[in-house]
Short mmCIF file of C-alpha atoms and ligand atoms in Angstrom, two decimals:
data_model
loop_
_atom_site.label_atom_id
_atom_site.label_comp_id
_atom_site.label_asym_id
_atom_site.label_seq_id
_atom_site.Cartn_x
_atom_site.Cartn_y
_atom_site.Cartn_z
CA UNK A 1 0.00 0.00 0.00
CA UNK A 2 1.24 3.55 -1.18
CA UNK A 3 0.66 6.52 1.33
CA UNK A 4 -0.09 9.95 0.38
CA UNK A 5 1.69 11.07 3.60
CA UNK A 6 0.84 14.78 2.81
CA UNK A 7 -2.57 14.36 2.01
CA UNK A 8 -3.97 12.35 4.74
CA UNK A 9 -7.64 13.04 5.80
CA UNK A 10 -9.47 11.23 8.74
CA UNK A 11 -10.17 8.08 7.38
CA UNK A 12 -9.73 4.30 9.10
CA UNK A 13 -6.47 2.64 7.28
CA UNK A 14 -5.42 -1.02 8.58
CA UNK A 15 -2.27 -0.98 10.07
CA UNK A 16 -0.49 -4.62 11.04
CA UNK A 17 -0.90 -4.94 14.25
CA UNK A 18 -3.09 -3.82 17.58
CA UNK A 19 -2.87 -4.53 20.90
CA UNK A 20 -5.72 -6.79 22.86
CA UNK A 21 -6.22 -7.79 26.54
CA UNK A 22 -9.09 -9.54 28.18
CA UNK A 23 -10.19 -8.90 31.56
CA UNK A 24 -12.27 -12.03 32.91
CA UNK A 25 -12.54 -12.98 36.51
CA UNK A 26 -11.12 -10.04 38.38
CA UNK A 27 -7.96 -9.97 36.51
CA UNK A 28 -5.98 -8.70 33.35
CA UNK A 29 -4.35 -11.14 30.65
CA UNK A 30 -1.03 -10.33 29.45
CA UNK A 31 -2.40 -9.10 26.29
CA UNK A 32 -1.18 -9.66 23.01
CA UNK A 33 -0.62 -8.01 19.55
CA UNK A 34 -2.66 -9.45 16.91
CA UNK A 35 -2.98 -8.62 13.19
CA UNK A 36 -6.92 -9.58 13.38
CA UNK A 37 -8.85 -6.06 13.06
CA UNK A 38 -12.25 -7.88 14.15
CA UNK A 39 -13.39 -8.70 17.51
CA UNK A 40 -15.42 -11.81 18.34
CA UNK A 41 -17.85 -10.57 21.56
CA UNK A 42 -20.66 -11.91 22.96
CA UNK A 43 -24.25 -11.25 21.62
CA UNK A 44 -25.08 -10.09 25.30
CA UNK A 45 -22.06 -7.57 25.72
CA UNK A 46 -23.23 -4.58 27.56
CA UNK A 47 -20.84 -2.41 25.56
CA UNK A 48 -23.27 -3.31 22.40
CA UNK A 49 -26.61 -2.60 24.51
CA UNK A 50 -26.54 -0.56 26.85
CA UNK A 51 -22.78 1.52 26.13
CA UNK A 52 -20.82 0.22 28.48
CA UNK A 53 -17.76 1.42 26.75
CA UNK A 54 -15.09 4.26 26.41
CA UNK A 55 -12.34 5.31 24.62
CA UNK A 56 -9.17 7.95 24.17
CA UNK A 57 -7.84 9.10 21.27
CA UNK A 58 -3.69 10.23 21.14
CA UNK A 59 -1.28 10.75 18.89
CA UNK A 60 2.74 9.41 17.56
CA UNK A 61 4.64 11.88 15.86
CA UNK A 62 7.60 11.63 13.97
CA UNK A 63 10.55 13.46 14.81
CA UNK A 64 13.51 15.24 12.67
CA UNK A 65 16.04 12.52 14.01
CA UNK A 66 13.83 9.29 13.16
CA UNK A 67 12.65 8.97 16.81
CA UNK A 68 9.12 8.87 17.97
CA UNK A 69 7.09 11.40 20.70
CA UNK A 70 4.34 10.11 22.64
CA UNK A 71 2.21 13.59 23.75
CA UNK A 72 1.17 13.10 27.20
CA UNK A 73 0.01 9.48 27.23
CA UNK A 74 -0.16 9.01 30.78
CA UNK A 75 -3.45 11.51 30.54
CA UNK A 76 -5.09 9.55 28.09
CA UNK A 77 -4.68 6.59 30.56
CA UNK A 78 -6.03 8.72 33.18
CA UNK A 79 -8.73 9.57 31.60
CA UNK A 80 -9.52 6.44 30.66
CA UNK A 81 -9.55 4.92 33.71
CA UNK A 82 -12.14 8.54 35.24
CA UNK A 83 -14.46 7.07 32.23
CA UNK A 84 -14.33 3.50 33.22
CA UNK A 85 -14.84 3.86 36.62
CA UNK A 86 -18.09 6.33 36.20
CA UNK A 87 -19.75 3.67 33.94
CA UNK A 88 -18.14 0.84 36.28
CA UNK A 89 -15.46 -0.90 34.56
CA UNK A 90 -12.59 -2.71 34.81
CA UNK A 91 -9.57 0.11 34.99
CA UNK A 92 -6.52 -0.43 32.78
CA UNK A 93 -3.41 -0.24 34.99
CA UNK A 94 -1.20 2.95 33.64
CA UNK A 95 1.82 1.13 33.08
CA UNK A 96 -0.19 -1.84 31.11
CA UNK A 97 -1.92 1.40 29.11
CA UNK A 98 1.52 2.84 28.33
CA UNK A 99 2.87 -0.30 27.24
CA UNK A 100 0.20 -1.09 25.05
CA UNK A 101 0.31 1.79 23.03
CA UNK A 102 4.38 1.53 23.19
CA UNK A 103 3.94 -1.75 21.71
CA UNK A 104 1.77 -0.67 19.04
CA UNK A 105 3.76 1.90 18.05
CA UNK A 106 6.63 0.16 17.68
CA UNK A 107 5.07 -2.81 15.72
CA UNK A 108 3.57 -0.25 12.95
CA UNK A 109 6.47 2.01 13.17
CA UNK A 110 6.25 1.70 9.25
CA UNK A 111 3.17 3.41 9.42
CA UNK A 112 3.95 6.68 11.42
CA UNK A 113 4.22 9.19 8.88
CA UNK A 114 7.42 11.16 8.05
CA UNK A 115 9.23 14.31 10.12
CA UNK A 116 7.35 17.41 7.75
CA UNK A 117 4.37 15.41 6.69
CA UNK A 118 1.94 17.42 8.80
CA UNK A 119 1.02 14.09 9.72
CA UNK A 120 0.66 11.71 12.57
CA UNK A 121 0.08 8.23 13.79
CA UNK A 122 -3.22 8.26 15.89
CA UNK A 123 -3.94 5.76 18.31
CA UNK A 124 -7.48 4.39 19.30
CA UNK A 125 -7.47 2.49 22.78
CA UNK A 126 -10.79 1.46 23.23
CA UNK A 127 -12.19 -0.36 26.54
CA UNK A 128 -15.70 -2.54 26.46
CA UNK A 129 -17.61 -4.18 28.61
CA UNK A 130 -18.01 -7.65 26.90
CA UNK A 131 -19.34 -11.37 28.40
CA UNK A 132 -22.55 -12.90 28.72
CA UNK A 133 -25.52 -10.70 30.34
CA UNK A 134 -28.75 -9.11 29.51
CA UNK A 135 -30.15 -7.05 32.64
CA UNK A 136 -28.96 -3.52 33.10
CA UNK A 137 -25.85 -4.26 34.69
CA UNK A 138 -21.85 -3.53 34.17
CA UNK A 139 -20.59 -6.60 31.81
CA UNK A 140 -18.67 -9.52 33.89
CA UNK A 141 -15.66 -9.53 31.13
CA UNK A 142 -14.09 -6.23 29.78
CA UNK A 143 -11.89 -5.92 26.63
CA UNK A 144 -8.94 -3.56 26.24
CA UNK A 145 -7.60 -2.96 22.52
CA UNK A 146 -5.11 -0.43 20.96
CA UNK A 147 -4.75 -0.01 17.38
CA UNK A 148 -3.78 2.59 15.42
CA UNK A 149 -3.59 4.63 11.93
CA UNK A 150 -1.77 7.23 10.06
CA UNK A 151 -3.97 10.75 9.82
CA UNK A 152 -3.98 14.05 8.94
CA UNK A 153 -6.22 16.99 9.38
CA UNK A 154 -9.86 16.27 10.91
CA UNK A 155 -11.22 19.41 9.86
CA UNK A 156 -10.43 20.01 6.22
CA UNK A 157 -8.06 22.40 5.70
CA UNK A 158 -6.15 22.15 8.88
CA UNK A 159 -5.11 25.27 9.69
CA UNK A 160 -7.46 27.29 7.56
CA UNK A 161 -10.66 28.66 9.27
CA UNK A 162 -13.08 26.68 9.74
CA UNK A 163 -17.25 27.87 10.49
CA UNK A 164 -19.10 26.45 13.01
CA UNK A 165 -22.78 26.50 13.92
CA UNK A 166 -24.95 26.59 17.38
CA UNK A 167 -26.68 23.32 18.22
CA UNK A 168 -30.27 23.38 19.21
CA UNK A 169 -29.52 19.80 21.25
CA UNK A 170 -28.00 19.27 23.84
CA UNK A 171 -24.68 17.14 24.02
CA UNK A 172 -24.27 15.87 27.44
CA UNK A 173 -26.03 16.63 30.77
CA UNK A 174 -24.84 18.83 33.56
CA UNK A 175 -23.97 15.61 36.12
CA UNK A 176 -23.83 13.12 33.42
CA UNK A 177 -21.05 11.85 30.97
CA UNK A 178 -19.95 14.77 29.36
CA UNK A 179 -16.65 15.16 31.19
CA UNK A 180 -15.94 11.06 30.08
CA UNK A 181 -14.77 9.95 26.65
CA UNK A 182 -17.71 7.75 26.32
CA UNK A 183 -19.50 6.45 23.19
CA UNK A 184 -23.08 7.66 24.02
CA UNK A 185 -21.82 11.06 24.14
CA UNK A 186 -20.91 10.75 20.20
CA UNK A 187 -23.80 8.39 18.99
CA UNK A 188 -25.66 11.41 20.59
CA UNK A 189 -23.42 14.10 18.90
CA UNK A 190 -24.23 12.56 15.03
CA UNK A 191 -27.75 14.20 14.31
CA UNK A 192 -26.82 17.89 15.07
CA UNK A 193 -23.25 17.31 13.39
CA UNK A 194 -24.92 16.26 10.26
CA UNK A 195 -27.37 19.16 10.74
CA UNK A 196 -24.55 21.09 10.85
CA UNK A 197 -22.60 20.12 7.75
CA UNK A 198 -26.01 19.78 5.46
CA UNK A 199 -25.74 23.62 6.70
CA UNK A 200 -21.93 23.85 5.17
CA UNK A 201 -20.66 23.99 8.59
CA UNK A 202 -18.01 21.74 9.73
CA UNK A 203 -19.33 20.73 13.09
CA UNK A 204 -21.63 22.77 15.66
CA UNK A 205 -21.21 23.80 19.29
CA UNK A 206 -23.13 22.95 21.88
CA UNK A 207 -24.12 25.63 24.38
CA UNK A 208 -24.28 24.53 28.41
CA UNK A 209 -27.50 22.05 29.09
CA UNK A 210 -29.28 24.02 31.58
CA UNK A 211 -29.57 27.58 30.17
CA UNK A 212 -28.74 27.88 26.75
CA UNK A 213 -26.18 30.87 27.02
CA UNK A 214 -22.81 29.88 27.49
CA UNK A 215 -20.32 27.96 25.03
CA UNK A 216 -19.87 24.27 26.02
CA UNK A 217 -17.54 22.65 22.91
CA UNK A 218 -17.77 21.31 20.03
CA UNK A 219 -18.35 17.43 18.97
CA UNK A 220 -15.18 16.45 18.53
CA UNK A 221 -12.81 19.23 20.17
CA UNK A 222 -13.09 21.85 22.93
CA UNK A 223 -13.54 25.52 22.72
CA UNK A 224 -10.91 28.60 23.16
CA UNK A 225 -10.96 32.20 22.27
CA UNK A 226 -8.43 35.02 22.64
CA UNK A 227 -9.35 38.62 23.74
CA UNK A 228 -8.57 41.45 22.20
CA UNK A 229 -6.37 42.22 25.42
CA UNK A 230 -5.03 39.04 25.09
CA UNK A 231 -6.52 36.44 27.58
CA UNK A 232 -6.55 32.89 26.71
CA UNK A 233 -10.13 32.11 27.98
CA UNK A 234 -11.96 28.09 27.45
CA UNK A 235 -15.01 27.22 28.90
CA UNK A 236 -15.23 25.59 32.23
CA UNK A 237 -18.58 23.36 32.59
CA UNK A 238 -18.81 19.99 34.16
CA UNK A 239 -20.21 18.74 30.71
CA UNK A 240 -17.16 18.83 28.72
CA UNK A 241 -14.42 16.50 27.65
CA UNK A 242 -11.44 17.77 29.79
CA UNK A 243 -9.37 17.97 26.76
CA UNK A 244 -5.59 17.13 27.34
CA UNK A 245 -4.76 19.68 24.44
CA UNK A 246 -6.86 22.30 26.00
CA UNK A 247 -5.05 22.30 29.24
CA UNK A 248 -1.73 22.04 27.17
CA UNK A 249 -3.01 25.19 25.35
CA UNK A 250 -3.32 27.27 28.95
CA UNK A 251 -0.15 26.02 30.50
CA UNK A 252 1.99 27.01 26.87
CA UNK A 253 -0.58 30.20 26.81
CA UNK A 254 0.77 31.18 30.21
CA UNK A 255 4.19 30.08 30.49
CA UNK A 256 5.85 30.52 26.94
CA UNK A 257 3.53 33.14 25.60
CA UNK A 258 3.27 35.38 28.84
CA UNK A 259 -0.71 35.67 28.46
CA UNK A 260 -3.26 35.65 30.98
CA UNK A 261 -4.98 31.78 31.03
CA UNK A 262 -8.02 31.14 32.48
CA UNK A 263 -11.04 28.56 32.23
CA UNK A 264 -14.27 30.28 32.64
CA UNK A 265 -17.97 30.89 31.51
CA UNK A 266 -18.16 31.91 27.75
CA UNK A 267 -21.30 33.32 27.36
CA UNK A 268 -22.94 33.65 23.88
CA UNK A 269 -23.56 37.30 23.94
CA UNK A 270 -19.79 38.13 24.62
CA UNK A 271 -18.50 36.65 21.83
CA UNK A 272 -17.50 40.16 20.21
CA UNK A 273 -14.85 40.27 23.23
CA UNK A 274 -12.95 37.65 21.22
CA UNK A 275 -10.39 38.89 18.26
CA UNK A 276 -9.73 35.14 17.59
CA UNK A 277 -11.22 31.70 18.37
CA UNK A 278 -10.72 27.81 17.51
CA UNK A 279 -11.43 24.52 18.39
CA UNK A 280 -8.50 22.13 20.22
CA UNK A 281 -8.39 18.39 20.50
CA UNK A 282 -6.13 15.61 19.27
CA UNK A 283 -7.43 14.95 16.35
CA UNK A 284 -7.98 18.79 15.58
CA UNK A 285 -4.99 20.00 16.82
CA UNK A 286 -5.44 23.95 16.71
CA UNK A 287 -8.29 24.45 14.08
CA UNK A 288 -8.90 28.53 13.97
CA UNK A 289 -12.44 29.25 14.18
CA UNK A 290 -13.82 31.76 11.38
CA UNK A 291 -16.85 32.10 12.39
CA UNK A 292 -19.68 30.75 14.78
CA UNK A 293 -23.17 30.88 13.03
CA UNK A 294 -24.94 31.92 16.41
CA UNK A 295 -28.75 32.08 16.84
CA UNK A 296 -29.38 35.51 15.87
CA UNK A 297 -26.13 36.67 13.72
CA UNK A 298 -23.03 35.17 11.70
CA UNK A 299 -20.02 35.80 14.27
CA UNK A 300 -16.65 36.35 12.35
CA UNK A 301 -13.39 35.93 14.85
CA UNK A 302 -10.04 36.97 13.09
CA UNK A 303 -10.83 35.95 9.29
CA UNK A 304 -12.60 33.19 7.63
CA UNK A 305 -9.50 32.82 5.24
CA UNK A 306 -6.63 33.44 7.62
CA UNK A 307 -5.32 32.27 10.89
CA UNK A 308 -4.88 34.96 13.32
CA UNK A 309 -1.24 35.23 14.71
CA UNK A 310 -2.21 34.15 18.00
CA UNK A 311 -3.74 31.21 17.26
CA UNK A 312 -1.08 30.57 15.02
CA UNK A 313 1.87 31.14 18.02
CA UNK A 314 0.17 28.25 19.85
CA UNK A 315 -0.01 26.27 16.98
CA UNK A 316 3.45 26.58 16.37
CA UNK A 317 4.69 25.99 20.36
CA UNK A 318 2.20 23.07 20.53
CA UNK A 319 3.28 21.42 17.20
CA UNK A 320 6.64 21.76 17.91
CA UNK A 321 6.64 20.43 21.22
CA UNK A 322 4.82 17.52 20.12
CA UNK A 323 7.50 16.84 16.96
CA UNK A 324 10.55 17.26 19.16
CA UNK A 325 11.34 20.45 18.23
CA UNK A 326 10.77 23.04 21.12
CA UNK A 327 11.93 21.55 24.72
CA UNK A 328 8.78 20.25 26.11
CA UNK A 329 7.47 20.87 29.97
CA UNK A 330 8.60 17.80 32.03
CA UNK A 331 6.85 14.77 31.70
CA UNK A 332 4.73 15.59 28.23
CA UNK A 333 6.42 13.64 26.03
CA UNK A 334 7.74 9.65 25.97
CA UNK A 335 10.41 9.72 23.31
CA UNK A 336 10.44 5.83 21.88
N1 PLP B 1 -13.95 17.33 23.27
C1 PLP B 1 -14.41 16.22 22.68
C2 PLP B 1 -15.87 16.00 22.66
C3 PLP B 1 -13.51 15.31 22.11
O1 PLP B 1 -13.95 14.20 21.50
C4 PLP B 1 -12.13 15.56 22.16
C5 PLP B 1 -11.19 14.60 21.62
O2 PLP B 1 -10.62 13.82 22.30
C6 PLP B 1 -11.71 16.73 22.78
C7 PLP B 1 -12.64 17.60 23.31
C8 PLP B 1 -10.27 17.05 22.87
O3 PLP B 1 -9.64 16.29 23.85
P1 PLP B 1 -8.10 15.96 23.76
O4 PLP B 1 -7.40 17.25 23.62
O5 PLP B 1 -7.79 15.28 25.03
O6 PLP B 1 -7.93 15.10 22.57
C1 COI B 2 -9.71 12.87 19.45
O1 COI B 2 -9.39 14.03 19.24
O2 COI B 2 -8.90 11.99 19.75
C2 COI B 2 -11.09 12.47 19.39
O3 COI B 2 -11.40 11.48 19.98
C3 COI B 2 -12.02 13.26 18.60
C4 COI B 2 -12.85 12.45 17.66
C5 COI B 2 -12.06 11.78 16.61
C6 COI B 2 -13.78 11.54 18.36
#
């Protein structure tokens, strides 16, 4: 198979190997890499039923010298574990999470795209609850699998604007599973984003739950804007994905850009104290925001054809931190 390492969209490609583990009667298997890309479960699995299941989503990144970064993973494992144990499953031990992705890494290294592509090798881990059952209960058998894939930018265009629209629905609920990378919260995210895009927009935010006025995040990334005195401001609600890249953003917003970085209410009618915006995650990176279609008016940030320079400073520290080329705070990246 040929790759088009420049030109890389969002798309599943089968790489070699992943990494699976089975969890069955209080404990973890070793876990093994396999080159099967199907999984044989149960017709009872409460993962299928009743979404008993989570995920993360990271990323491998070539460097200049041949070596590979790892951004962060222990927070994905983290993470991971906050999600399993609000829908009550078996947690994945950090060091078994780290090793898993290590492994499958290092099996597809063939597969992580070159230092310059723009692009990366994103992993999947994905935990489900699996096993015979049928009542509402947690699943007596869990399965943990890594596997992987080259990518490139998940809004098209990468770093050119890109519009968004207000959602009607609602994502997640105030004390529910917003804040966990869960699949219910996506399943439940696919009507207003193809709303959105029959609109021409690329995705759509959703606003807080209970009132309708403040900026929650959008589908598949979270939220930030920058003042026009220069604040670095994301939403803070208990319904959003703590996004790894978001808190990333503040800390390199604060410490090597010497702004003012805070999470707090973004409400809908404020938006004109914002000279740019954009959307953060993983898989989005930095995507600059060109406009929000709001309820009432059609919001232009910075430009809808350029990146503003802010946006395009954290870009830049972010990016290169996570390709081994700016010294990274300690502990961000695992160099393998
Ligand atoms: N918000 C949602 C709903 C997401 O799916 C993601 C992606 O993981 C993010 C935010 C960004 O989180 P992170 O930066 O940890 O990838
Ligand atoms: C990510 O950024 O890793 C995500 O999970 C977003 C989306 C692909 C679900």
């Amino acid at each position: 198979m040929t790759i088009d390492w420049d030109n890389l969209g969002f798309d599943y490609i089968k790489t070699p190997f992943r990494y699976i583990s089975t969890w069955k009667n209080g404990q973890w298997d070793e876990g093994e890499l396999t080159e099967d890309n199907t999984l044989h479960i149960h017709e009872g699995s409460a993962a299928l039923h009743y979404g008993q299941q989570c995920f993360e989503g990271l990323k491998a990144y070539r460097c200049k010298d041949g070596s590979i970064n790892l951004f962060r993973v222990d927070e994905n494992s983290k993470r991971m574990n906050r999600s399993a144990r609000r829908l009550l499953m078996a947690e994945v031990p950090e060091d078994k999470f780290i090793r898993a992705v290590e492994e499958v890494v290092k099996a597809n290294e063939a597969f992580v795209p070159p230092y310059g592509s723009g692009s990366t090798l994103y992993l999947r881990p994905l935990l489900i609850g699996v096993g015979e059952g049928i009542g509402v209960k947690p699943a007596p058998e869990y399965l943990f699998t890594v596997f992987c894939m080259p990518v490139g930018a998940y809004f098209k265009g990468g770093l050119t604007p890109t519009n968004f629209i207000f959602s009607d629905y609602d994502r997640a609920a105030p004390q529910g599973t917003g804040a966990i990378k869960v699949g219910g919260n996506y399943a439940a995210s696919f009507l207003p984003g193809e709303e959105a895009k029959e609109k021409s927009f690329s995705d759509c935010i959703y606003l807080d739950p209970k009132t309708h006025t403040k900026i929650e995040e959008v589908g598949s990334a979270n939220f930030f804007g920058i003042t026009k005195d220069d604040r670095f401001i994301t939403p803070l609600s208990p319904s959003i994905l703590p996004s790894i890249t978001k808190y990333s953003l503040l800390y390199l917003a604060e410490h090597n850009l010497g702004m003012e970085a805070v999470e707090e209410d973004v409400y809908i009618d404020s938006l004109d104290q914002f000279k740019e915006a954009g959307a953060c995650g993983t898989a989005a990176v930095i995507s600059p925001i060109g406009a929000i279609q709001t309820y009432d008016d059609f919001h232009v940030f910075y430009s809808e054809t350029e990146v503003g320079p802010v946006t395009q400073k954290l870009y830049d520290e972010l990016t290169g931190i996570q390709f081994g080329d700016i010294a990274a705070p300690d502990g961000w990246i695992r160099n393998i």
